[in-house]
Amino acid sequence: MSNAIYAALARQSGLMTEMQVVANNLANSSTTGYKSDRAIFAEFVAGTSNNLSDLSMGTLSGHSYDLEQGGLRFTGGSFDLAVQGEGYFLIETPQGQRLTRAGHFQLNAQAELIDAAGNRVLNAGGGPIQIPEEATNVSIAGDGTISFEGVIIDQVGVVAPEGQMMRAGNAMFTADDGFQQVEEPKVVQGALEQSNVSPVLEIARMIEVQRAYEAGQAMIEREDDRIAKFISTLRQL
Amino acid sequence: MKSLQIAATGMAAQQLRVDVISNNIANMSTAAYRPRTAEFSDLMYQQYLTPGTISSQVGTVVPAGVQLGTGVKPSSVSMEITQGSLRQTGSELDLAIDGTGFLEVQLPSGESAYTRDGKLNRSAEGQIVTKDGFELADGITIPEDARRISISTDGEVVAYFASEAQGQPIGTISLVRFVNEKGLEAMGDNMFRETEASGSPNRLVPATEGVGILRQGYLEDSGVDVVQEISELIEAQRGYELNSKVITAADEMLAATTRVR
C-alpha cells in the first residue's frame, strides 16, 4: 500500500482517540472537581521497508490536564468544601491515598468525614477526621481548620503533588512521586468546585476533529483513485 | 467507537439530573421536603501508556502517559440539609422543627420512622398522630376534656382544662438526631428510615445538643428553591444537548469511514 495511506491512517486513528477525549470531557461537564483533558500528539519516524526514505507519522503520546480552577457553586452544605487555588483534598481509598478537588463530603455513622463513595477524608497529619457527634454547626475556616463552638477540632489536609498526577476515576488523581502540604490553602465551606470543562472550546474541538477526519477519509479515497488509475494506465501500455 | 458510548453515559447522567430536579419541583409545596442533588464522577480510565515507561518508538521515557476516560456515572443523590422557611398556621397541633432534628413516628409494624413534617392531629383516642395517622413515639394522649394544649420550644406539652388557669403537663415531645442525616432512607410520605450509613437515632430533649427547638403553630415549608432548580434544569438540558452533539459527530465520522471503499 502507499505510504500516504499509512500516514493518513495513523492520523485517522489518532483523531478517533481525540474524539474520545472530547466526548469524555463533555460527558463530565457536570462532574464536581473534574479537570478537562487534552490529548497530545507527537510525530514519530517509522522506517519503511525499502529504506528509501523514512515515513513520519503522528501518534498519541500523552495528556495535559487543564488544571484551571472550575467555578464555585454555592450549596450551603456544611461539609461541601472547595479548594481555591493550589491544592487537593487527600482521600484514603482501599487502593491507597488519592487526591481530589471534589469536596462533596459527609459524615459516616461513626461521625468521620467521608467522600461520596464512603472513603475517609484525611487531615493535615494524614489521619481520619472525627467530628464530635453533638456538633451541628461545624465551621471550616479558609485554612481548613474545623471548629465547633470556638473549639478547634481538626484541620482538613490540602496537599499538592510533587510530580505528575494520573487519573484514577471518581474525580481522583494518584501522585506516585508523593505530595506535600500546601502552606496556605484556601478552603471554601458550603461550595463545590464545578467541572472546568468549557463547552464552547470542546464543541469547537469536536467540529475540528470531525472535519479533519472527513478530510483524511477524502485523502485516502483520492489516493485509492490515484493507485487505481495508475494500475489501469499500466494495463493499457 | 468509544465516543458514542461515552456520550451516552453523559446523556444518561443529565437525564438523571433532570429526574432529580423534576422530583424537587414536584415537591415544592411538600411540607418539610428537603431537595436532593445529583452528583457525578468520572468513570475509570483505560491505561494505554503508563507514565515513566520507555516508549517503544524512540526509547525515551514517557512523561505523561496516555489515559483515556470512559465517561461519567452518578456518584450520589443526596439530600441537602437546608432548613425550609417556617410558616405560621396558628393551629395548635402544627409543629415546626427549627434545627436539625426529626420527630419519631411509630409505624404499625413496630418500626420507627422519622419525619420533619409537623402537621399533627389528634386521633379518636386522643393520641397525637401524624397526618397519615401514625402515632408519635412519645405516646402522648391528650385528655378528652382538655380545652387547649400548649407545646413549649423544649417540647413540653401542657393541657389546659375548663376553667383552670394553670395547665397540667401531659408529656414531652422529643426530637431525634442522626450523625449523618444524609444517610437516611426516604420512605415516601415525608418519612425516613434509619440505615447503617445514618447511624443510630439519638433521642434528645429539644433545645439540647443542637437538635433544634419546636415551634407550635408553625409548619416548615419545602426547602426547594424554584429559581435554582429551574436554572439547574436549563443547565441539565444543555448538557444533554452537548452530549447528543457528540453522538452526531461520532456518527458522521463513522459514516465517513464506511464511505471509503
Short mmCIF file of C-alpha atoms in Angstrom, two decimals:
data_model
loop_
_atom_site.label_atom_id
_atom_site.label_comp_id
_atom_site.label_asym_id
_atom_site.label_seq_id
_atom_site.Cartn_x
_atom_site.Cartn_y
_atom_site.Cartn_z
CA MET A 1 0.00 0.00 0.00
CA SER A 2 1.09 3.55 -0.44
CA ASN A 3 2.93 5.40 2.34
CA ALA A 4 0.45 8.24 2.06
CA ILE A 5 -2.32 5.88 3.14
CA TYR A 6 -0.28 4.64 6.14
CA ALA A 7 0.34 8.19 7.31
CA ALA A 8 -3.33 9.09 6.81
CA LEU A 9 -4.50 6.02 8.72
CA ALA A 10 -2.24 6.83 11.69
CA ARG A 11 -3.80 10.28 11.76
CA GLN A 12 -7.32 8.92 11.45
CA SER A 13 -6.85 6.61 14.41
CA GLY A 14 -5.37 9.50 16.40
CA LEU A 15 -8.40 11.66 15.58
CA MET A 16 -10.73 8.87 16.75
CA THR A 17 -8.88 8.86 20.09
CA GLU A 18 -9.04 12.62 20.33
CA MET A 19 -12.79 12.40 19.76
CA GLN A 20 -12.93 10.05 22.72
CA VAL A 21 -11.13 12.62 24.87
CA VAL A 22 -13.59 15.35 23.78
CA ALA A 23 -16.53 13.02 24.46
CA ASN A 24 -15.21 12.26 27.95
CA ASN A 25 -14.76 15.97 28.70
CA LEU A 26 -18.31 16.76 27.60
CA ALA A 27 -19.76 13.77 29.47
CA ASN A 28 -18.08 15.13 32.60
CA SER A 29 -19.25 18.72 32.17
CA SER A 30 -21.34 18.33 35.36
CA THR A 31 -18.82 16.32 37.37
CA THR A 32 -17.74 18.10 40.55
CA GLY A 33 -13.98 18.73 40.58
CA TYR A 34 -13.39 17.32 37.07
CA LYS A 35 -10.38 18.69 35.21
CA SER A 36 -10.56 18.67 31.43
CA ASP A 37 -8.15 16.75 29.33
CA ARG A 38 -6.11 17.47 26.19
CA ALA A 39 -4.55 14.79 24.05
CA ILE A 40 -1.01 15.49 22.85
CA PHE A 41 0.13 14.07 19.54
CA ALA A 42 3.77 13.61 18.64
CA GLU A 43 5.44 12.79 15.40
CA PHE A 44 7.41 9.63 15.20
CA VAL A 45 9.52 8.44 12.33
CA ALA A 46 8.88 4.94 11.13
CA GLY A 47 11.38 3.15 8.93
CA THR A 48 9.94 1.99 5.62
CA SER A 49 10.67 -1.40 4.15
CA ASN A 50 12.55 -0.25 1.07
CA ASN A 51 14.91 2.01 3.06
CA LEU A 52 14.43 4.79 0.54
CA SER A 53 13.08 7.32 2.98
CA ASP A 54 11.68 7.29 6.46
CA LEU A 55 7.99 7.96 6.99
CA SER A 56 6.79 10.46 9.55
CA MET A 57 3.61 9.63 11.41
CA GLY A 58 1.67 11.11 14.29
CA THR A 59 0.80 9.20 17.44
CA LEU A 60 -0.95 9.97 20.70
CA SER A 61 1.89 10.38 23.17
CA GLY A 62 0.42 11.92 26.26
CA HIS A 63 -2.03 14.15 28.01
CA SER A 64 -2.11 17.53 29.52
CA TYR A 65 -4.66 18.23 32.21
CA ASP A 66 -6.20 21.63 32.20
CA LEU A 67 -5.84 22.37 35.90
CA GLU A 68 -7.57 25.72 35.74
CA GLN A 69 -9.95 26.50 38.60
CA GLY A 70 -13.56 25.46 37.98
CA GLY A 71 -16.35 27.82 39.01
CA LEU A 72 -17.65 27.51 42.57
CA ARG A 73 -21.27 26.52 43.09
CA PHE A 74 -22.64 27.51 46.47
CA THR A 75 -24.67 24.76 48.10
CA GLY A 76 -24.70 25.80 51.75
CA GLY A 77 -23.88 22.25 52.86
CA SER A 78 -21.61 22.39 55.91
CA PHE A 79 -19.36 19.61 54.59
CA ASP A 80 -19.34 20.75 50.96
CA LEU A 81 -15.79 22.03 50.51
CA ALA A 82 -13.95 23.60 47.60
CA VAL A 83 -10.27 24.42 47.25
CA GLN A 84 -9.48 27.77 45.72
CA GLY A 85 -6.16 27.98 44.01
CA GLU A 86 -3.50 25.36 44.64
CA GLY A 87 -4.07 22.01 46.30
CA TYR A 88 -6.16 18.86 46.55
CA PHE A 89 -8.02 17.10 49.32
CA LEU A 90 -6.42 13.88 50.48
CA ILE A 91 -8.64 10.77 50.42
CA GLU A 92 -7.88 7.32 51.79
CA THR A 93 -9.15 4.61 49.44
CA PRO A 94 -8.61 0.85 49.65
CA GLN A 95 -6.14 1.29 46.76
CA GLY A 96 -4.11 3.94 48.56
CA GLN A 97 -4.16 7.70 49.03
CA ARG A 98 -5.79 9.78 46.33
CA LEU A 99 -6.00 13.47 45.55
CA THR A 100 -9.27 15.15 44.59
CA ARG A 101 -10.87 18.54 44.11
CA ALA A 102 -14.37 17.09 44.51
CA GLY A 103 -15.27 18.12 48.04
CA HIS A 104 -18.76 16.68 48.32
CA PHE A 105 -18.19 15.26 51.80
CA GLN A 106 -20.47 13.95 54.54
CA LEU A 107 -20.21 12.04 57.79
CA ASN A 108 -20.43 8.29 58.23
CA ALA A 109 -22.21 6.59 61.14
CA GLN A 110 -19.02 6.94 63.23
CA ALA A 111 -19.00 10.74 62.58
CA GLU A 112 -15.89 10.55 60.41
CA LEU A 113 -15.63 12.80 57.36
CA ILE A 114 -16.03 10.73 54.18
CA ASP A 115 -16.43 11.38 50.46
CA ALA A 116 -19.42 10.43 48.30
CA ALA A 117 -18.03 6.91 47.82
CA GLY A 118 -17.51 6.36 51.56
CA ASN A 119 -13.72 6.84 51.56
CA ARG A 120 -12.27 8.72 54.51
CA VAL A 121 -11.03 12.28 54.07
CA LEU A 122 -7.65 12.80 55.72
CA ASN A 123 -6.44 15.65 57.89
CA ALA A 124 -3.22 17.61 57.67
CA GLY A 125 -1.41 14.84 59.54
CA GLY A 126 -2.77 12.09 57.26
CA GLY A 127 -5.28 10.67 59.75
CA PRO A 128 -9.08 10.41 59.57
CA ILE A 129 -11.18 13.39 60.66
CA GLN A 130 -13.52 12.76 63.55
CA ILE A 131 -16.33 15.25 64.22
CA PRO A 132 -17.96 15.28 67.70
CA GLU A 133 -21.42 13.71 67.46
CA GLU A 134 -23.20 16.63 69.11
CA ALA A 135 -21.70 19.17 66.69
CA THR A 136 -24.33 20.61 64.36
CA ASN A 137 -22.95 23.84 63.00
CA VAL A 138 -19.37 22.93 62.29
CA SER A 139 -17.42 25.74 60.72
CA ILE A 140 -14.46 25.19 58.43
CA ALA A 141 -12.11 28.13 58.04
CA GLY A 142 -10.19 29.18 54.95
CA ASP A 143 -7.08 27.29 56.04
CA GLY A 144 -9.12 24.09 56.53
CA THR A 145 -9.39 24.35 60.32
CA ILE A 146 -12.56 22.66 61.54
CA SER A 147 -14.08 24.16 64.65
CA PHE A 148 -17.26 23.79 66.65
CA GLU A 149 -18.38 26.43 69.13
CA GLY A 150 -14.99 28.11 69.02
CA VAL A 151 -13.05 24.93 69.76
CA ILE A 152 -10.69 23.68 67.05
CA ILE A 153 -11.35 20.02 66.24
CA ASP A 154 -9.05 19.22 63.34
CA GLN A 155 -7.71 20.51 60.03
CA VAL A 156 -8.61 19.26 56.57
CA GLY A 157 -5.48 18.26 54.67
CA VAL A 158 -4.78 20.16 51.45
CA VAL A 159 -1.83 18.78 49.50
CA ALA A 160 -0.03 19.43 46.24
CA PRO A 161 1.58 16.64 44.19
CA GLU A 162 5.34 16.68 43.75
CA GLY A 163 5.46 15.07 40.34
CA GLN A 164 2.99 14.01 37.66
CA MET A 165 -0.56 13.06 38.53
CA MET A 166 -2.51 10.21 36.99
CA ARG A 167 -6.26 9.96 36.83
CA ALA A 168 -7.83 7.29 38.99
CA GLY A 169 -11.53 7.79 38.15
CA ASN A 170 -14.11 9.23 40.58
CA ALA A 171 -12.57 12.68 40.00
CA MET A 172 -9.47 11.45 41.84
CA PHE A 173 -5.79 11.50 40.96
CA THR A 174 -2.83 9.44 42.09
CA ALA A 175 0.51 11.08 42.83
CA ASP A 176 3.22 8.44 42.63
CA ASP A 177 6.04 10.85 43.43
CA GLY A 178 4.38 11.86 46.69
CA PHE A 179 2.87 15.15 47.75
CA GLN A 180 3.35 17.86 50.31
CA GLN A 181 1.09 20.06 52.38
CA VAL A 182 0.05 23.34 50.81
CA GLU A 183 1.31 26.05 53.15
CA GLU A 184 -1.55 28.49 52.86
CA PRO A 185 -4.55 26.60 51.50
CA LYS A 186 -7.81 28.36 50.70
CA VAL A 187 -10.79 26.18 51.56
CA VAL A 188 -14.32 27.42 50.98
CA GLN A 189 -17.06 25.90 53.10
CA GLY A 190 -20.54 25.45 51.59
CA ALA A 191 -19.35 25.40 47.98
CA LEU A 192 -18.36 22.81 45.39
CA GLU A 193 -15.92 23.28 42.55
CA GLN A 194 -17.63 22.63 39.26
CA SER A 195 -16.11 20.89 36.30
CA ASN A 196 -13.74 23.21 34.40
CA VAL A 197 -14.86 21.88 31.00
CA SER A 198 -15.58 24.73 28.62
CA PRO A 199 -18.42 23.55 26.36
CA VAL A 200 -17.59 26.12 23.68
CA LEU A 201 -13.96 25.02 23.37
CA GLU A 202 -14.94 21.36 23.41
CA ILE A 203 -17.57 21.75 20.71
CA ALA A 204 -15.12 23.74 18.58
CA ARG A 205 -12.53 21.00 19.02
CA MET A 206 -15.12 18.34 18.27
CA ILE A 207 -16.03 20.01 14.96
CA GLU A 208 -12.34 20.41 14.14
CA VAL A 209 -11.69 16.71 14.81
CA GLN A 210 -14.72 15.69 12.79
CA ARG A 211 -13.76 17.81 9.76
CA ALA A 212 -10.12 16.72 9.93
CA TYR A 213 -11.31 13.12 9.97
CA GLU A 214 -13.51 13.67 6.92
CA ALA A 215 -10.61 15.38 5.14
CA GLY A 216 -8.42 12.37 5.96
CA GLN A 217 -11.03 9.99 4.55
CA ALA A 218 -11.23 12.10 1.38
CA MET A 219 -7.47 11.92 1.05
CA ILE A 220 -7.48 8.13 1.39
CA GLU A 221 -10.19 7.94 -1.28
CA ARG A 222 -8.22 10.14 -3.65
CA GLU A 223 -5.06 8.16 -3.03
CA ASP A 224 -7.03 4.99 -3.78
CA ASP A 225 -8.29 6.53 -7.05
CA ARG A 226 -4.78 7.54 -7.97
CA ILE A 227 -3.47 4.00 -7.47
CA ALA A 228 -6.40 2.57 -9.45
CA LYS A 229 -5.74 4.96 -12.32
CA PHE A 230 -2.04 4.17 -12.21
CA ILE A 231 -2.76 0.44 -12.48
CA SER A 232 -5.23 0.88 -15.35
CA THR A 233 -2.73 3.08 -17.20
CA LEU A 234 -0.08 0.38 -16.77
CA ARG A 235 -2.50 -2.20 -18.15
CA GLN A 236 -3.11 -0.13 -21.31
CA LEU A 237 0.56 0.19 -22.08
CA MET B 1 -16.05 3.74 18.55
CA LYS B 2 -16.00 4.60 22.23
CA SER B 3 -17.08 8.24 21.82
CA LEU B 4 -20.63 7.01 21.22
CA GLN B 5 -20.76 5.10 24.50
CA ILE B 6 -19.08 7.92 26.41
CA ALA B 7 -21.60 10.44 25.10
CA ALA B 8 -24.38 8.01 26.01
CA THR B 9 -23.17 7.93 29.64
CA GLY B 10 -23.18 11.74 29.53
CA MET B 11 -26.76 11.82 28.27
CA ALA B 12 -27.85 9.29 30.90
CA ALA B 13 -26.23 11.41 33.63
CA GLN B 14 -28.01 14.58 32.52
CA GLN B 15 -31.27 12.61 32.26
CA LEU B 16 -30.86 11.51 35.88
CA ARG B 17 -30.21 15.12 36.85
CA VAL B 18 -33.48 16.15 35.18
CA ASP B 19 -35.28 13.34 37.07
CA VAL B 20 -33.93 14.60 40.39
CA ILE B 21 -34.80 18.22 39.56
CA SER B 22 -38.33 17.32 38.46
CA ASN B 23 -38.91 15.48 41.74
CA ASN B 24 -37.70 18.55 43.62
CA ILE B 25 -40.01 20.83 41.66
CA ALA B 26 -42.92 18.42 42.12
CA ASN B 27 -42.32 18.66 45.87
CA MET B 28 -42.00 22.42 46.03
CA SER B 29 -45.14 22.54 48.20
CA THR B 30 -44.49 19.43 50.29
CA ALA B 31 -44.08 20.40 53.93
CA ALA B 32 -40.51 19.98 55.23
CA TYR B 33 -39.29 18.44 51.94
CA ARG B 34 -35.53 18.61 51.51
CA PRO B 35 -34.27 18.99 47.96
CA ARG B 36 -31.94 16.36 46.52
CA THR B 37 -28.91 16.99 44.33
CA ALA B 38 -27.35 14.57 41.91
CA GLU B 39 -23.56 14.43 41.96
CA PHE B 40 -21.43 12.81 39.28
CA SER B 41 -17.94 11.44 38.96
CA ASP B 42 -15.83 10.29 36.05
CA LEU B 43 -15.61 6.60 35.21
CA MET B 44 -12.40 4.60 35.25
CA TYR B 45 -9.59 5.31 32.85
CA GLN B 46 -8.00 2.96 30.36
CA GLN B 47 -4.24 2.98 30.66
CA TYR B 48 -2.76 2.96 27.18
CA LEU B 49 0.68 4.08 28.18
CA THR B 50 1.79 4.37 31.80
CA PRO B 51 3.92 7.41 32.58
CA GLY B 52 7.54 6.61 33.31
CA THR B 53 7.71 3.68 30.92
CA ILE B 54 10.10 3.64 27.96
CA SER B 55 8.41 4.49 24.69
CA SER B 56 8.81 1.77 22.08
CA GLN B 57 9.37 4.13 19.17
CA VAL B 58 12.31 6.26 20.19
CA GLY B 59 13.33 4.88 23.58
CA THR B 60 12.60 7.96 25.64
CA VAL B 61 10.79 7.97 28.98
CA VAL B 62 7.09 8.77 28.59
CA PRO B 63 6.41 11.87 30.69
CA ALA B 64 2.64 11.97 30.96
CA GLY B 65 1.33 8.68 29.63
CA VAL B 66 -1.91 8.08 27.83
CA GLN B 67 -5.12 7.58 29.75
CA LEU B 68 -8.47 7.55 28.09
CA GLY B 69 -11.60 8.28 30.04
CA THR B 70 -14.70 6.16 29.58
CA GLY B 71 -17.49 8.51 30.61
CA VAL B 72 -19.45 9.60 33.66
CA LYS B 73 -21.57 7.95 36.35
CA PRO B 74 -23.81 9.24 39.10
CA SER B 75 -21.95 9.14 42.41
CA SER B 76 -24.69 10.22 44.78
CA VAL B 77 -28.14 11.74 45.01
CA SER B 78 -28.01 13.32 48.41
CA MET B 79 -30.33 15.38 50.49
CA GLU B 80 -29.44 19.00 51.11
CA ILE B 81 -29.62 19.84 54.76
CA THR B 82 -31.33 23.16 54.45
CA GLN B 83 -34.00 24.44 56.74
CA GLY B 84 -37.19 25.37 54.93
CA SER B 85 -38.82 28.62 55.94
CA LEU B 86 -41.36 28.47 58.77
CA ARG B 87 -44.94 29.37 58.00
CA GLN B 88 -47.37 30.42 60.69
CA THR B 89 -50.62 28.46 60.66
CA GLY B 90 -51.97 29.14 64.12
CA SER B 91 -53.16 25.57 64.51
CA GLU B 92 -52.23 24.25 67.96
CA LEU B 93 -51.00 20.87 66.68
CA ASP B 94 -48.79 22.23 63.92
CA LEU B 95 -45.15 21.83 64.89
CA ALA B 96 -42.12 23.09 63.04
CA ILE B 97 -38.60 21.99 63.93
CA ASP B 98 -36.18 24.89 63.96
CA GLY B 99 -32.93 22.92 63.77
CA THR B 100 -31.69 19.56 62.59
CA GLY B 101 -33.90 17.09 64.48
CA PHE B 102 -36.69 14.74 63.41
CA LEU B 103 -39.91 13.64 65.06
CA GLU B 104 -40.05 9.92 65.77
CA VAL B 105 -43.11 8.13 64.41
CA GLN B 106 -44.28 4.68 65.47
CA LEU B 107 -45.32 2.56 62.50
CA PRO B 108 -47.95 -0.18 62.93
CA SER B 109 -45.20 -2.73 62.19
CA GLY B 110 -43.41 -1.67 65.37
CA GLU B 111 -40.66 0.00 63.36
CA SER B 112 -39.73 3.62 63.88
CA ALA B 113 -39.82 6.21 61.14
CA TYR B 114 -38.60 9.80 61.25
CA THR B 115 -40.20 12.92 59.84
CA ARG B 116 -39.86 16.68 59.90
CA ASP B 117 -43.45 17.18 58.78
CA GLY B 118 -45.12 18.53 61.90
CA LYS B 119 -48.71 18.60 60.65
CA LEU B 120 -50.08 16.67 63.63
CA ASN B 121 -53.61 15.69 64.59
CA ARG B 122 -55.49 14.20 67.45
CA SER B 123 -56.74 10.63 66.93
CA ALA B 124 -60.13 9.35 68.11
CA GLU B 125 -58.39 8.04 71.26
CA GLY B 126 -56.76 11.41 71.87
CA GLN B 127 -53.27 10.38 70.81
CA ILE B 128 -51.03 12.76 68.86
CA VAL B 129 -50.69 11.34 65.35
CA THR B 130 -49.19 12.45 62.04
CA LYS B 131 -51.48 13.40 59.16
CA ASP B 132 -51.32 9.80 57.94
CA GLY B 133 -52.49 8.59 61.35
CA PHE B 134 -49.21 7.22 62.68
CA GLU B 135 -48.64 7.75 66.36
CA LEU B 136 -45.74 9.82 67.67
CA ALA B 137 -43.28 7.60 69.52
CA ASP B 138 -43.55 9.79 72.62
CA GLY B 139 -47.05 8.32 73.14
CA ILE B 140 -48.78 11.44 74.38
CA THR B 141 -52.54 11.24 74.88
CA ILE B 142 -54.48 14.48 75.08
CA PRO B 143 -57.25 14.21 77.68
CA GLU B 144 -60.71 14.45 76.14
CA ASP B 145 -61.75 17.42 78.25
CA ALA B 146 -58.65 19.49 77.54
CA ARG B 147 -59.64 22.95 76.36
CA ARG B 148 -56.37 23.60 74.62
CA ILE B 149 -52.78 22.43 74.73
CA SER B 150 -49.52 24.29 74.50
CA ILE B 151 -46.19 22.93 73.38
CA SER B 152 -43.09 24.77 74.54
CA THR B 153 -39.92 25.18 72.50
CA ASP B 154 -38.26 22.43 74.56
CA GLY B 155 -41.10 20.00 73.81
CA GLU B 156 -43.13 20.09 76.99
CA VAL B 157 -46.85 19.51 76.28
CA VAL B 158 -49.24 21.18 78.72
CA ALA B 159 -53.01 20.69 78.72
CA TYR B 160 -55.44 23.32 79.98
CA PHE B 161 -58.79 22.25 81.38
CA ALA B 162 -62.14 24.01 81.53
CA SER B 163 -61.75 26.92 83.89
CA GLU B 164 -58.31 26.32 85.36
CA ALA B 165 -55.72 28.95 84.63
CA GLN B 166 -52.85 26.57 85.41
CA GLY B 167 -52.15 23.83 82.88
CA GLN B 168 -51.08 20.27 83.58
CA PRO B 169 -48.03 18.78 81.89
CA ILE B 170 -49.00 15.63 79.98
CA GLY B 171 -45.71 14.64 78.37
CA THR B 172 -42.71 15.73 76.33
CA ILE B 173 -42.18 15.58 72.59
CA SER B 174 -38.60 14.56 71.96
CA LEU B 175 -36.50 15.05 68.85
CA VAL B 176 -34.15 12.61 67.21
CA ARG B 177 -30.77 13.36 65.69
CA PHE B 178 -28.58 11.31 63.40
CA VAL B 179 -24.85 11.63 62.93
CA ASN B 180 -25.33 11.56 59.15
CA GLU B 181 -28.83 12.68 58.16
CA LYS B 182 -27.88 12.38 54.51
CA GLY B 183 -27.65 8.63 55.06
CA LEU B 184 -31.35 8.28 55.95
CA GLU B 185 -33.50 6.29 53.57
CA ALA B 186 -36.56 8.11 52.25
CA MET B 187 -39.73 6.02 52.61
CA GLY B 188 -42.07 8.46 50.89
CA ASP B 189 -44.94 10.14 52.77
CA ASN B 190 -42.37 12.57 54.20
CA MET B 191 -40.84 9.82 56.31
CA PHE B 192 -37.34 8.42 56.65
CA ARG B 193 -35.89 5.17 57.92
CA GLU B 194 -32.60 4.68 59.75
CA THR B 195 -29.79 2.95 57.82
CA GLU B 196 -26.27 1.77 58.51
CA ALA B 197 -24.99 4.98 56.92
CA SER B 198 -27.11 7.33 59.01
CA GLY B 199 -26.04 5.95 62.36
CA SER B 200 -28.42 5.09 65.17
CA PRO B 201 -31.03 7.61 66.33
CA ASN B 202 -30.11 9.79 69.25
CA ARG B 203 -33.23 10.82 71.21
CA LEU B 204 -32.86 14.20 72.77
CA VAL B 205 -34.90 16.82 74.56
CA PRO B 206 -35.49 19.73 72.15
CA ALA B 207 -33.16 22.72 72.59
CA THR B 208 -30.27 20.50 73.72
CA GLU B 209 -27.17 19.38 71.82
CA GLY B 210 -28.07 21.30 68.70
CA VAL B 211 -31.16 19.22 67.94
CA GLY B 212 -33.27 22.33 67.43
CA ILE B 213 -36.37 23.72 69.05
CA LEU B 214 -40.08 23.19 68.44
CA ARG B 215 -42.37 25.96 67.23
CA GLN B 216 -46.02 25.44 67.96
CA GLY B 217 -48.39 26.89 65.36
CA TYR B 218 -45.85 26.81 62.55
CA LEU B 219 -45.07 24.42 59.69
CA GLU B 220 -41.79 24.05 57.82
CA ASP B 221 -42.11 24.76 54.11
CA SER B 222 -40.38 22.77 51.42
CA GLY B 223 -36.69 23.68 51.10
CA VAL B 224 -36.91 23.74 47.29
CA ASP B 225 -35.57 26.93 45.74
CA VAL B 226 -37.53 27.08 42.49
CA VAL B 227 -35.27 29.63 40.79
CA GLN B 228 -32.20 27.50 41.48
CA GLU B 229 -33.98 24.35 40.29
CA ILE B 230 -35.04 25.97 37.02
CA SER B 231 -31.53 27.23 36.31
CA GLU B 232 -30.19 23.72 37.05
CA LEU B 233 -32.84 22.31 34.74
CA ILE B 234 -31.69 24.52 31.89
CA GLU B 235 -28.09 23.55 32.58
CA ALA B 236 -29.00 19.84 32.52
CA GLN B 237 -30.91 20.28 29.26
CA ARG B 238 -27.95 22.00 27.60
CA GLY B 239 -25.61 19.33 28.93
CA TYR B 240 -27.85 16.71 27.37
CA GLU B 241 -27.75 18.55 24.03
CA LEU B 242 -23.96 18.84 24.11
CA ASN B 243 -23.62 15.10 24.59
CA SER B 244 -26.10 14.40 21.81
CA LYS B 245 -23.95 16.60 19.51
CA VAL B 246 -21.01 14.31 20.26
CA ILE B 247 -23.15 11.35 19.18
CA THR B 248 -23.99 13.11 15.91
CA ALA B 249 -20.34 13.99 15.25
CA ALA B 250 -19.11 10.48 16.10
CA ASP B 251 -21.80 9.06 13.82
CA GLU B 252 -20.71 11.30 10.96
CA MET B 253 -17.12 10.17 11.45
CA LEU B 254 -18.24 6.56 11.27
CA ALA B 255 -20.26 7.36 8.16
CA ALA B 256 -17.13 8.85 6.57
CA THR B 257 -15.28 5.64 7.38
CA THR B 258 -17.90 3.42 5.78
CA ARG B 259 -17.93 5.56 2.62
CA VAL B 260 -14.35 4.51 1.88
CA ARG B 261 -14.23 1.56 -0.47
#
